[in-house]
mmCIF file of C-alpha atoms in Angstrom:
data_model
loop_
_atom_site.group_PDB
_atom_site.id
_atom_site.type_symbol
_atom_site.label_atom_id
_atom_site.label_comp_id
_atom_site.label_asym_id
_atom_site.label_seq_id
_atom_site.Cartn_x
_atom_site.Cartn_y
_atom_site.Cartn_z
ATOM 1 C CA MET A 1 -24.273 14.486 -13.578
ATOM 2 C CA SER A 2 -24.164 14.579 -17.140
ATOM 3 C CA ALA A 3 -24.093 17.401 -19.474
ATOM 4 C CA PRO A 4 -26.506 18.773 -22.184
ATOM 5 C CA SER A 5 -25.171 16.809 -25.390
ATOM 6 C CA ALA A 6 -24.472 20.562 -26.817
ATOM 7 C CA ALA A 7 -23.418 21.997 -24.101
ATOM 8 C CA GLY A 8 -20.515 24.630 -24.697
ATOM 9 C CA ALA A 9 -17.034 25.088 -22.990
ATOM 10 C CA ASP A 10 -17.870 27.617 -20.326
ATOM 11 C CA GLU A 11 -20.990 25.138 -19.319
ATOM 12 C CA LEU A 12 -19.024 22.498 -19.107
ATOM 13 C CA ARG A 13 -16.349 23.472 -16.521
ATOM 14 C CA GLU A 14 -19.220 24.407 -14.654
ATOM 15 C CA LEU A 15 -20.770 21.433 -14.459
ATOM 16 C CA VAL A 16 -17.021 20.000 -13.540
ATOM 17 C CA ARG A 17 -17.253 22.323 -10.841
ATOM 18 C CA GLU A 18 -20.607 21.777 -9.352
ATOM 19 C CA GLN A 19 -19.337 18.168 -8.749
ATOM 20 C CA GLY A 20 -16.492 19.261 -6.262
ATOM 21 C CA LEU A 21 -13.925 16.068 -7.543
ATOM 22 C CA LEU A 22 -11.396 19.371 -8.945
ATOM 23 C CA SER A 23 -11.916 21.313 -5.646
ATOM 24 C CA GLY A 24 -10.400 21.421 -2.305
ATOM 25 C CA PRO A 25 -7.081 21.988 -0.519
ATOM 26 C CA ARG A 26 -5.177 19.508 -2.755
ATOM 27 C CA ALA A 27 -3.207 20.025 -6.271
ATOM 28 C CA VAL A 28 -4.393 18.155 -8.853
ATOM 29 C CA VAL A 29 -2.253 15.625 -10.801
ATOM 30 C CA ALA A 30 -3.575 15.099 -14.376
ATOM 31 C CA MET A 31 -2.639 12.062 -16.447
ATOM 32 C CA LEU A 32 -2.339 13.343 -19.959
ATOM 33 C CA SER A 33 -2.306 11.252 -22.623
ATOM 34 C CA GLY A 34 -2.704 13.875 -25.369
ATOM 35 C CA GLY A 35 -5.783 12.294 -26.813
ATOM 36 C CA ARG A 36 -9.067 14.888 -26.715
ATOM 37 C CA ASP A 37 -9.981 13.666 -23.012
ATOM 38 C CA SER A 38 -6.892 14.291 -21.335
ATOM 39 C CA VAL A 39 -6.710 17.175 -23.258
ATOM 40 C CA CYS A 40 -10.382 18.340 -22.016
ATOM 41 C CA LEU A 41 -9.241 17.426 -18.502
ATOM 42 C CA LEU A 42 -6.155 19.211 -18.155
ATOM 43 C CA ASP A 43 -7.787 22.550 -19.584
ATOM 44 C CA ILE A 44 -10.760 22.346 -17.103
ATOM 45 C CA ALA A 45 -8.297 21.499 -14.208
ATOM 46 C CA VAL A 46 -6.311 24.950 -15.178
ATOM 47 C CA ALA A 47 -9.523 26.953 -15.984
ATOM 48 C CA LEU A 48 -11.057 25.941 -12.057
ATOM 49 C CA ARG A 49 -7.660 25.828 -10.473
ATOM 50 C CA GLY A 50 -5.398 27.583 -11.929
ATOM 51 C CA PRO A 51 -2.103 26.188 -13.119
ATOM 52 C CA ARG A 52 0.327 26.834 -10.333
ATOM 53 C CA GLU A 53 -2.157 24.329 -8.516
ATOM 54 C CA VAL A 54 -2.013 21.593 -11.322
ATOM 55 C CA ARG A 55 0.530 19.089 -12.758
ATOM 56 C CA ALA A 56 0.292 16.807 -15.679
ATOM 57 C CA LEU A 57 1.611 13.665 -16.316
ATOM 58 C CA HIS A 58 2.683 12.077 -19.440
ATOM 59 C CA VAL A 59 3.896 8.192 -19.831
ATOM 60 C CA ASN A 60 5.759 7.828 -23.447
ATOM 61 C CA TYR A 61 5.618 3.464 -22.994
ATOM 62 C CA GLY A 62 7.522 3.441 -26.199
ATOM 63 C CA LEU A 63 5.546 1.502 -27.668
ATOM 64 C CA ARG A 64 4.494 2.860 -30.978
ATOM 65 C CA ASP A 65 6.510 4.997 -33.929
ATOM 66 C CA LEU A 66 4.439 8.369 -32.908
ATOM 67 C CA ALA A 67 5.344 7.981 -28.981
ATOM 68 C CA ASP A 68 8.137 10.581 -29.133
ATOM 69 C CA GLU A 69 5.799 12.830 -30.873
ATOM 70 C CA ASP A 70 3.144 12.077 -28.704
ATOM 71 C CA GLU A 71 5.641 12.913 -26.041
ATOM 72 C CA ARG A 72 6.076 16.631 -27.357
ATOM 73 C CA HIS A 73 2.639 17.323 -28.270
ATOM 74 C CA CYS A 74 2.299 17.115 -24.255
ATOM 75 C CA ALA A 75 4.913 19.310 -23.898
ATOM 76 C CA ARG A 76 3.600 21.738 -25.773
ATOM 77 C CA LEU A 77 0.451 22.293 -24.507
ATOM 78 C CA CYS A 78 1.425 22.053 -20.856
ATOM 79 C CA ASP A 79 3.859 25.093 -21.785
ATOM 80 C CA ALA A 80 0.983 26.690 -23.396
ATOM 81 C CA LEU A 81 -1.173 26.551 -20.102
ATOM 82 C CA GLY A 82 1.883 27.392 -18.297
ATOM 83 C CA VAL A 83 1.482 23.881 -16.428
ATOM 84 C CA GLU A 84 4.686 21.700 -14.865
ATOM 85 C CA LEU A 85 4.627 18.538 -17.173
ATOM 86 C CA ARG A 86 6.352 15.335 -15.774
ATOM 87 C CA VAL A 87 7.378 12.568 -18.564
ATOM 88 C CA VAL A 88 8.162 8.548 -17.666
ATOM 89 C CA ARG A 89 9.965 6.639 -20.025
ATOM 90 C CA PRO A 90 9.528 3.569 -18.798
ATOM 91 C CA GLY A 91 12.560 1.155 -19.400
ATOM 92 C CA ARG A 92 14.739 4.044 -20.787
ATOM 93 C CA GLY A 93 15.937 5.561 -17.801
ATOM 94 C CA SER A 94 14.911 8.279 -15.908
ATOM 95 C CA GLY A 95 11.925 10.601 -16.571
ATOM 96 C CA HIS A 96 12.324 14.453 -16.210
ATOM 97 C CA ASP A 97 10.225 17.421 -14.999
ATOM 98 C CA ARG A 98 10.660 21.028 -13.267
ATOM 99 C CA ALA A 99 11.614 19.285 -10.062
ATOM 100 C CA GLY A 100 13.957 16.029 -11.664
ATOM 101 C CA GLY A 101 13.332 12.624 -9.877
ATOM 102 C CA ASN A 102 12.925 9.414 -11.091
ATOM 103 C CA ALA A 103 10.657 7.723 -13.090
ATOM 104 C CA PRO A 104 10.130 3.671 -13.112
ATOM 105 C CA SER A 105 12.154 1.679 -14.795
ATOM 106 C CA ALA A 106 9.447 -1.406 -15.906
ATOM 107 C CA GLN A 107 10.210 -3.103 -18.985
ATOM 108 C CA PRO A 108 7.080 -4.046 -20.725
ATOM 109 C CA PRO A 109 6.081 -7.646 -20.992
ATOM 110 C CA ARG A 110 7.377 -9.866 -23.980
ATOM 111 C CA SER A 111 4.418 -11.447 -23.988
ATOM 112 C CA GLY A 112 1.069 -11.251 -21.949
ATOM 113 C CA ASN A 113 -1.363 -7.923 -21.299
ATOM 114 C CA VAL A 114 0.580 -4.980 -22.076
ATOM 115 C CA GLN A 115 -2.534 -2.701 -21.468
ATOM 116 C CA ALA A 116 -2.696 -4.247 -18.285
ATOM 117 C CA TRP A 117 1.332 -3.410 -17.668
ATOM 118 C CA ALA A 118 0.865 -0.117 -18.878
ATOM 119 C CA ARG A 119 -1.904 0.807 -16.409
ATOM 120 C CA GLU A 120 0.111 -0.538 -13.404
ATOM 121 C CA VAL A 121 3.048 1.766 -14.685
ATOM 122 C CA ARG A 122 0.835 4.801 -15.243
ATOM 123 C CA TYR A 123 -0.758 4.634 -11.729
ATOM 124 C CA ARG A 124 2.124 3.785 -10.344
ATOM 125 C CA ALA A 125 4.018 6.885 -11.996
ATOM 126 C CA ALA A 126 0.812 8.933 -11.196
ATOM 127 C CA GLU A 127 1.004 7.687 -7.270
ATOM 128 C CA GLN A 128 4.908 8.975 -6.903
ATOM 129 C CA LEU A 129 3.766 12.689 -8.380
ATOM 130 C CA ALA A 130 0.744 12.984 -5.928
ATOM 131 C CA VAL A 131 2.926 11.894 -2.855
ATOM 132 C CA ARG A 132 5.457 14.629 -3.405
ATOM 133 C CA GLY A 133 2.985 17.245 -3.772
ATOM 134 C CA ASP A 134 -0.077 15.883 -1.778
ATOM 135 C CA ALA A 135 -2.015 16.550 -4.732
ATOM 136 C CA ALA A 136 -5.585 14.030 -6.246
ATOM 137 C CA ILE A 137 -4.765 12.689 -9.254
ATOM 138 C CA ALA A 138 -7.350 13.051 -11.675
ATOM 139 C CA SER A 139 -8.175 10.897 -14.977
ATOM 140 C CA GLY A 140 -9.614 11.536 -18.200
ATOM 141 C CA HIS A 141 -12.202 8.537 -18.405
ATOM 142 C CA THR A 142 -15.435 9.347 -19.712
ATOM 143 C CA ALA A 143 -19.288 8.122 -20.093
ATOM 144 C CA SER A 144 -18.335 6.737 -23.438
ATOM 145 C CA ASP A 145 -15.174 4.452 -21.477
ATOM 146 C CA GLN A 146 -17.475 3.596 -18.742
ATOM 147 C CA VAL A 147 -19.965 2.148 -21.041
ATOM 148 C CA GLU A 148 -17.109 0.227 -22.824
ATOM 149 C CA THR A 149 -15.426 -0.971 -19.383
ATOM 150 C CA ILE A 150 -18.982 -2.403 -18.131
ATOM 151 C CA LEU A 151 -19.527 -4.207 -21.331
ATOM 152 C CA TYR A 152 -16.136 -5.554 -21.382
ATOM 153 C CA ARG A 153 -16.367 -6.247 -17.527
ATOM 154 C CA LEU A 154 -19.669 -8.263 -18.276
ATOM 155 C CA ALA A 155 -18.084 -10.212 -20.764
ATOM 156 C CA ALA A 156 -15.056 -10.655 -18.686
ATOM 157 C CA SER A 157 -15.833 -11.406 -15.338
ATOM 158 C CA PRO A 158 -18.263 -12.897 -13.059
ATOM 159 C CA GLY A 159 -20.024 -11.355 -10.234
ATOM 160 C CA ARG A 160 -22.238 -8.152 -9.966
ATOM 161 C CA ARG A 161 -19.438 -5.424 -9.509
ATOM 162 C CA ALA A 162 -19.287 -5.867 -13.224
ATOM 163 C CA LEU A 163 -22.155 -3.844 -13.714
ATOM 164 C CA LEU A 164 -21.073 -1.256 -11.471
ATOM 165 C CA GLY A 165 -18.547 0.481 -13.575
ATOM 166 C CA MET A 166 -16.075 2.987 -12.560
ATOM 167 C CA SER A 167 -16.734 5.563 -9.911
ATOM 168 C CA ALA A 168 -16.312 9.430 -10.035
ATOM 169 C CA ALA A 169 -14.131 9.382 -6.782
ATOM 170 C CA ASP A 170 -12.160 6.391 -5.989
ATOM 171 C CA SER A 171 -8.757 5.113 -5.700
ATOM 172 C CA THR A 172 -5.197 3.757 -7.012
ATOM 173 C CA PRO A 173 -4.222 0.627 -6.425
ATOM 174 C CA SER A 174 -2.331 1.521 -3.742
ATOM 175 C CA GLY A 175 -4.781 3.534 -1.911
ATOM 176 C CA HIS A 176 -4.440 6.913 -3.726
ATOM 177 C CA ALA A 177 -7.337 9.130 -4.108
ATOM 178 C CA LEU A 178 -8.641 9.058 -8.049
ATOM 179 C CA VAL A 179 -10.719 11.426 -9.120
ATOM 180 C CA ARG A 180 -12.717 11.272 -12.707
ATOM 181 C CA PRO A 181 -14.239 14.407 -13.357
ATOM 182 C CA LEU A 182 -15.354 13.707 -16.841
ATOM 183 C CA LEU A 183 -17.704 10.647 -15.998
ATOM 184 C CA GLY A 184 -20.799 11.963 -16.598
ATOM 185 C CA PHE A 185 -19.653 13.625 -20.550
ATOM 186 C CA THR A 186 -19.286 11.440 -23.529
ATOM 187 C CA ARG A 187 -16.470 11.559 -26.020
ATOM 188 C CA ASP A 188 -18.100 13.817 -27.959
ATOM 189 C CA GLN A 189 -18.516 16.167 -26.042
ATOM 190 C CA THR A 190 -14.728 16.332 -24.495
ATOM 191 C CA GLY A 191 -13.944 16.454 -28.642
ATOM 192 C CA ALA A 192 -16.415 19.403 -28.973
ATOM 193 C CA TYR A 193 -14.744 21.189 -26.177
ATOM 194 C CA CYS A 194 -11.589 20.866 -27.358
ATOM 195 C CA ARG A 195 -12.921 22.095 -31.171
ATOM 196 C CA GLU A 196 -14.377 25.152 -29.271
ATOM 197 C CA LEU A 197 -11.111 25.886 -27.720
ATOM 198 C CA ASN A 198 -8.927 25.555 -30.321
ATOM 199 C CA LEU A 199 -7.188 22.730 -28.199
ATOM 200 C CA VAL A 200 -5.306 20.252 -30.550
ATOM 201 C CA TRP A 201 -5.536 16.541 -29.655
ATOM 202 C CA ARG A 202 -3.732 13.410 -30.711
ATOM 203 C CA ASP A 203 -5.486 9.911 -31.536
ATOM 204 C CA ASP A 204 -4.033 6.748 -30.547
ATOM 205 C CA ALA A 205 -4.312 4.563 -33.571
ATOM 206 C CA SER A 206 -3.995 1.832 -31.066
ATOM 207 C CA ASN A 207 -7.378 2.630 -30.119
ATOM 208 C CA SER A 208 -8.739 1.187 -33.173
ATOM 209 C CA ASP A 209 -6.428 -2.346 -33.031
ATOM 210 C CA LEU A 210 -8.841 -4.999 -32.824
ATOM 211 C CA GLN A 211 -5.686 -7.151 -31.089
ATOM 212 C CA TYR A 212 -7.471 -5.446 -28.095
ATOM 213 C CA ALA A 213 -10.237 -6.243 -26.633
ATOM 214 C CA ARG A 214 -11.265 -2.986 -25.277
ATOM 215 C CA SER A 215 -11.074 -1.318 -29.281
ATOM 216 C CA ARG A 216 -13.371 -4.842 -30.349
ATOM 217 C CA VAL A 217 -15.804 -3.547 -27.593
ATOM 218 C CA ARG A 218 -15.455 0.233 -29.078
ATOM 219 C CA LEU A 219 -15.579 -0.908 -32.336
ATOM 220 C CA GLY A 220 -18.070 -3.773 -32.775
ATOM 221 C CA LEU A 221 -20.234 -4.355 -29.511
ATOM 222 C CA VAL A 222 -21.045 -0.555 -28.654
ATOM 223 C CA PRO A 223 -22.470 -0.007 -32.368
ATOM 224 C CA ALA A 224 -24.261 -3.116 -32.491
ATOM 225 C CA LEU A 225 -26.172 -2.309 -28.695
ATOM 226 C CA SER A 226 -26.886 1.165 -30.642
ATOM 227 C CA ALA A 227 -28.333 -0.681 -33.604
ATOM 228 C CA VAL A 228 -30.549 -2.905 -31.170
ATOM 229 C CA HIS A 229 -32.023 0.475 -29.417
ATOM 230 C CA PRO A 230 -30.911 3.935 -29.988
ATOM 231 C CA ALA A 231 -30.690 4.268 -26.080
ATOM 232 C CA ALA A 232 -28.684 1.405 -25.326
ATOM 233 C CA GLU A 233 -25.370 3.462 -23.874
ATOM 234 C CA ALA A 234 -28.055 5.684 -22.120
ATOM 235 C CA ASN A 235 -29.512 2.606 -20.619
ATOM 236 C CA VAL A 236 -26.261 0.849 -19.807
ATOM 237 C CA LEU A 237 -24.837 3.829 -17.849
ATOM 238 C CA ARG A 238 -28.181 4.247 -16.045
ATOM 239 C CA THR A 239 -28.246 0.838 -14.898
ATOM 240 C CA ALA A 240 -24.821 1.135 -13.365
ATOM 241 C CA ARG A 241 -26.074 4.191 -11.678
ATOM 242 C CA LEU A 242 -29.068 2.455 -10.101
ATOM 243 C CA LEU A 243 -26.618 -0.537 -9.437
ATOM 244 C CA ARG A 244 -24.213 1.358 -7.285
ATOM 245 C CA GLU A 245 -27.293 2.669 -4.917
ATOM 246 C CA GLU A 246 -27.885 -0.586 -4.400
ATOM 247 C CA ALA A 247 -24.482 -2.183 -3.969
ATOM 248 C CA ALA A 248 -24.273 0.899 -1.264
ATOM 249 C CA LEU A 249 -27.073 -0.673 0.581
ATOM 250 C CA LEU A 250 -25.606 -4.292 0.317
ATOM 251 C CA ASP A 251 -21.961 -3.310 1.158
ATOM 252 C CA SER A 252 -23.781 -1.929 4.475
ATOM 253 C CA LEU A 253 -25.405 -5.505 5.205
ATOM 254 C CA VAL A 254 -21.848 -7.231 4.964
ATOM 255 C CA HIS A 255 -20.116 -4.700 7.423
ATOM 256 C CA ALA A 256 -22.426 -5.622 9.782
ATOM 257 C CA GLU A 257 -22.113 -9.387 9.470
ATOM 258 C CA ILE A 258 -18.019 -9.084 9.989
ATOM 259 C CA ASP A 259 -16.893 -8.700 13.355
ATOM 260 C CA ASP A 260 -14.329 -6.780 14.877
ATOM 261 C CA ALA A 261 -11.520 -9.185 14.280
ATOM 262 C CA GLY A 262 -12.333 -9.459 10.675
ATOM 263 C CA GLY A 263 -13.725 -12.389 10.062
ATOM 264 C CA ILE A 264 -17.131 -14.143 10.970
ATOM 265 C CA ALA A 265 -18.658 -16.938 13.010
ATOM 266 C CA LEU A 266 -19.362 -20.079 10.625
ATOM 267 C CA GLU A 267 -22.416 -20.527 12.498
ATOM 268 C CA ARG A 268 -23.799 -17.207 11.810
ATOM 269 C CA LEU A 269 -22.462 -17.848 7.828
ATOM 270 C CA GLU A 270 -24.784 -20.406 7.184
ATOM 271 C CA GLN A 271 -27.655 -18.765 8.767
ATOM 272 C CA LEU A 272 -27.368 -16.048 6.312
ATOM 273 C CA PRO A 273 -29.025 -16.019 2.956
ATOM 274 C CA ALA A 274 -26.785 -17.547 0.556
ATOM 275 C CA PRO A 275 -26.382 -14.407 -1.811
ATOM 276 C CA LEU A 276 -25.479 -12.288 1.581
ATOM 277 C CA ALA A 277 -23.287 -15.174 2.254
ATOM 278 C CA ARG A 278 -21.480 -15.115 -0.790
ATOM 279 C CA LEU A 279 -21.064 -11.334 -0.582
ATOM 280 C CA VAL A 280 -19.488 -11.882 3.153
ATOM 281 C CA VAL A 281 -16.796 -14.134 1.900
ATOM 282 C CA VAL A 282 -15.820 -12.036 -1.205
ATOM 283 C CA ARG A 283 -15.964 -9.192 1.117
ATOM 284 C CA LEU A 284 -13.260 -10.824 3.513
ATOM 285 C CA ALA A 285 -10.877 -12.732 0.805
ATOM 286 C CA GLU A 286 -10.487 -8.649 -0.786
ATOM 287 C CA GLN A 287 -10.147 -7.603 2.536
ATOM 288 C CA ALA A 288 -7.076 -9.818 2.623
ATOM 289 C CA ALA A 289 -5.949 -9.603 -0.694
ATOM 290 C CA GLY A 290 -6.400 -6.249 -1.367
ATOM 291 C CA THR A 291 -8.024 -6.938 -4.618
ATOM 292 C CA TYR A 292 -10.924 -8.102 -6.186
ATOM 293 C CA VAL A 293 -11.600 -12.038 -5.758
ATOM 294 C CA PRO A 294 -15.106 -13.021 -6.873
ATOM 295 C CA GLN A 295 -14.310 -16.365 -6.977
ATOM 296 C CA ALA A 296 -14.207 -16.759 -3.398
ATOM 297 C CA GLY A 297 -18.103 -16.593 -3.437
ATOM 298 C CA PRO A 298 -18.967 -19.964 -4.448
ATOM 299 C CA ARG A 299 -16.732 -21.113 -1.943
ATOM 300 C CA VAL A 300 -19.208 -21.241 0.813
ATOM 301 C CA ALA A 301 -20.698 -24.391 1.114
ATOM 302 C CA GLU A 302 -17.000 -25.980 1.034
ATOM 303 C CA LEU A 303 -15.511 -23.778 3.855
ATOM 304 C CA LEU A 304 -18.304 -24.609 6.083
ATOM 305 C CA ALA A 305 -18.229 -28.093 5.179
ATOM 306 C CA LEU A 306 -14.615 -27.395 6.224
ATOM 307 C CA GLY A 307 -15.791 -26.158 9.522
ATOM 308 C CA ARG A 308 -17.883 -28.993 10.525
ATOM 309 C CA ARG A 309 -15.224 -31.229 10.506
ATOM 310 C CA GLY A 310 -13.612 -29.709 13.388
ATOM 311 C CA GLY A 311 -9.828 -28.499 13.815
ATOM 312 C CA ARG A 312 -8.120 -26.079 11.829
ATOM 313 C CA ALA A 313 -8.495 -26.060 7.874
ATOM 314 C CA GLU A 314 -6.787 -23.761 5.139
ATOM 315 C CA VAL A 315 -7.617 -23.518 1.854
ATOM 316 C CA HIS A 316 -6.800 -20.629 -0.938
ATOM 317 C CA VAL A 317 -9.837 -19.059 -2.507
ATOM 318 C CA GLY A 318 -8.222 -17.238 -5.629
ATOM 319 C CA GLY A 319 -6.695 -13.914 -5.855
ATOM 320 C CA GLY A 320 -4.247 -14.368 -3.051
ATOM 321 C CA ALA A 321 -6.435 -14.811 -0.434
ATOM 322 C CA GLY A 322 -6.459 -17.978 1.823
ATOM 323 C CA ALA A 323 -9.274 -19.024 4.079
ATOM 324 C CA VAL A 324 -8.501 -19.983 7.603
ATOM 325 C CA ILE A 325 -10.819 -21.714 9.953
ATOM 326 C CA GLU A 326 -10.775 -22.650 12.926
ATOM 327 C CA HIS A 327 -11.963 -22.223 16.652
ATOM 328 C CA GLY A 328 -15.441 -22.004 14.236
ATOM 329 C CA ARG A 329 -14.822 -18.896 13.098
ATOM 330 C CA LEU A 330 -13.873 -17.762 9.241
ATOM 331 C CA ARG A 331 -11.020 -15.366 8.375
ATOM 332 C CA MET A 332 -8.936 -14.828 5.529
ATOM 333 C CA VAL A 333 -4.885 -13.766 4.982
ATOM 334 C CA LYS A 334 -3.134 -12.414 1.685
ATOM 335 C CA LEU A 335 -1.046 -15.334 0.421
ATOM 336 C CA ALA A 336 2.656 -14.941 -1.083
ATOM 337 C CA PRO A 337 3.038 -14.657 -4.638
ATOM 338 C CA ARG A 338 3.304 -18.297 -5.711
ATOM 339 C CA PRO A 339 6.853 -18.639 -7.460
ATOM 340 C CA GLU A 340 7.670 -19.280 -10.669
ATOM 341 C CA ARG A 341 8.206 -22.540 -11.977
ATOM 342 C CA GLY A 342 11.893 -24.298 -11.197
ATOM 343 C CA THR A 343 11.903 -21.746 -8.222
ATOM 344 C CA VAL A 344 12.360 -23.947 -4.595
ATOM 345 C CA THR A 345 10.649 -22.201 -1.468
ATOM 346 C CA THR A 346 10.124 -23.457 1.995
ATOM 347 C CA PRO A 347 6.685 -23.828 3.086
ATOM 348 C CA VAL A 348 4.815 -21.433 5.339
ATOM 349 C CA GLN A 349 1.950 -21.156 7.320
ATOM 350 C CA LEU A 350 -0.687 -18.968 5.622
ATOM 351 C CA ASP A 351 -0.826 -16.668 8.813
#
């Protein structure tokens, strides 16, 4: 569902209410960065559920000079709304809230993907808070974020899942309920909501930092596509919605091919159309590894060849998943993390 471009604050709230993502018996943990989208999300959650049913989570990563001011801004907002705020400061001691509790102490990586680290810390903290209060986690992702996510994944990773984008009702990496009530609204609409209600937000300068791939997509690729066609963003979103509907059908076909023990007979795998066989192998790998493993799909021919040799065979198919072939059947298992260089380990069986 998406709102008319000129929707007022009351209409936006009503459209979110109709989705039902913030309703139900469970409380809501709203992830609050202090930006326009998260401020809009928190205010709508309070309007629909009341302040006693909403808690806010702010993560102060300490990576920017203005990080502490962002934290103070979120504290002032939550005080004004009457919402309990939980603040987490990774690597800088415990977080704090009215109920107390400890925060994750992970340090930011000296190299590598800092954004991925921040996302992991953020969701881990949200899960801890949600479990404590039996709450659902709400994220302020918008339709604008959806377009950027699809375009980024399309460029960075293979497979149809790149085009599916984010779901309005989803789960965190650890399986906790995650909802995105603003996914049908644009960044301009959340900004208009905040301006109408005199809600102040803070802009994160890193969102315009071109060293980050997501910023290059936002500031370079999206405007370029809009220059090609004015409805480019809407067309990307519509394509994603259609593909998610079709993906549900494909998922049902894949599910029907996997046996009760979580595997598939190699004879049956060889009979399947090539696209369906790839999807089955990917599904088995992902169920074992608990993460996205698109690289397992092209291994179908290799796995079938190993099966024809007879006996037992084991092979790493990527993403922390290992294929085990024995007795004419394929199953997948989760592999232990690979040790760092210089670490001595004792070999173990895949299962």
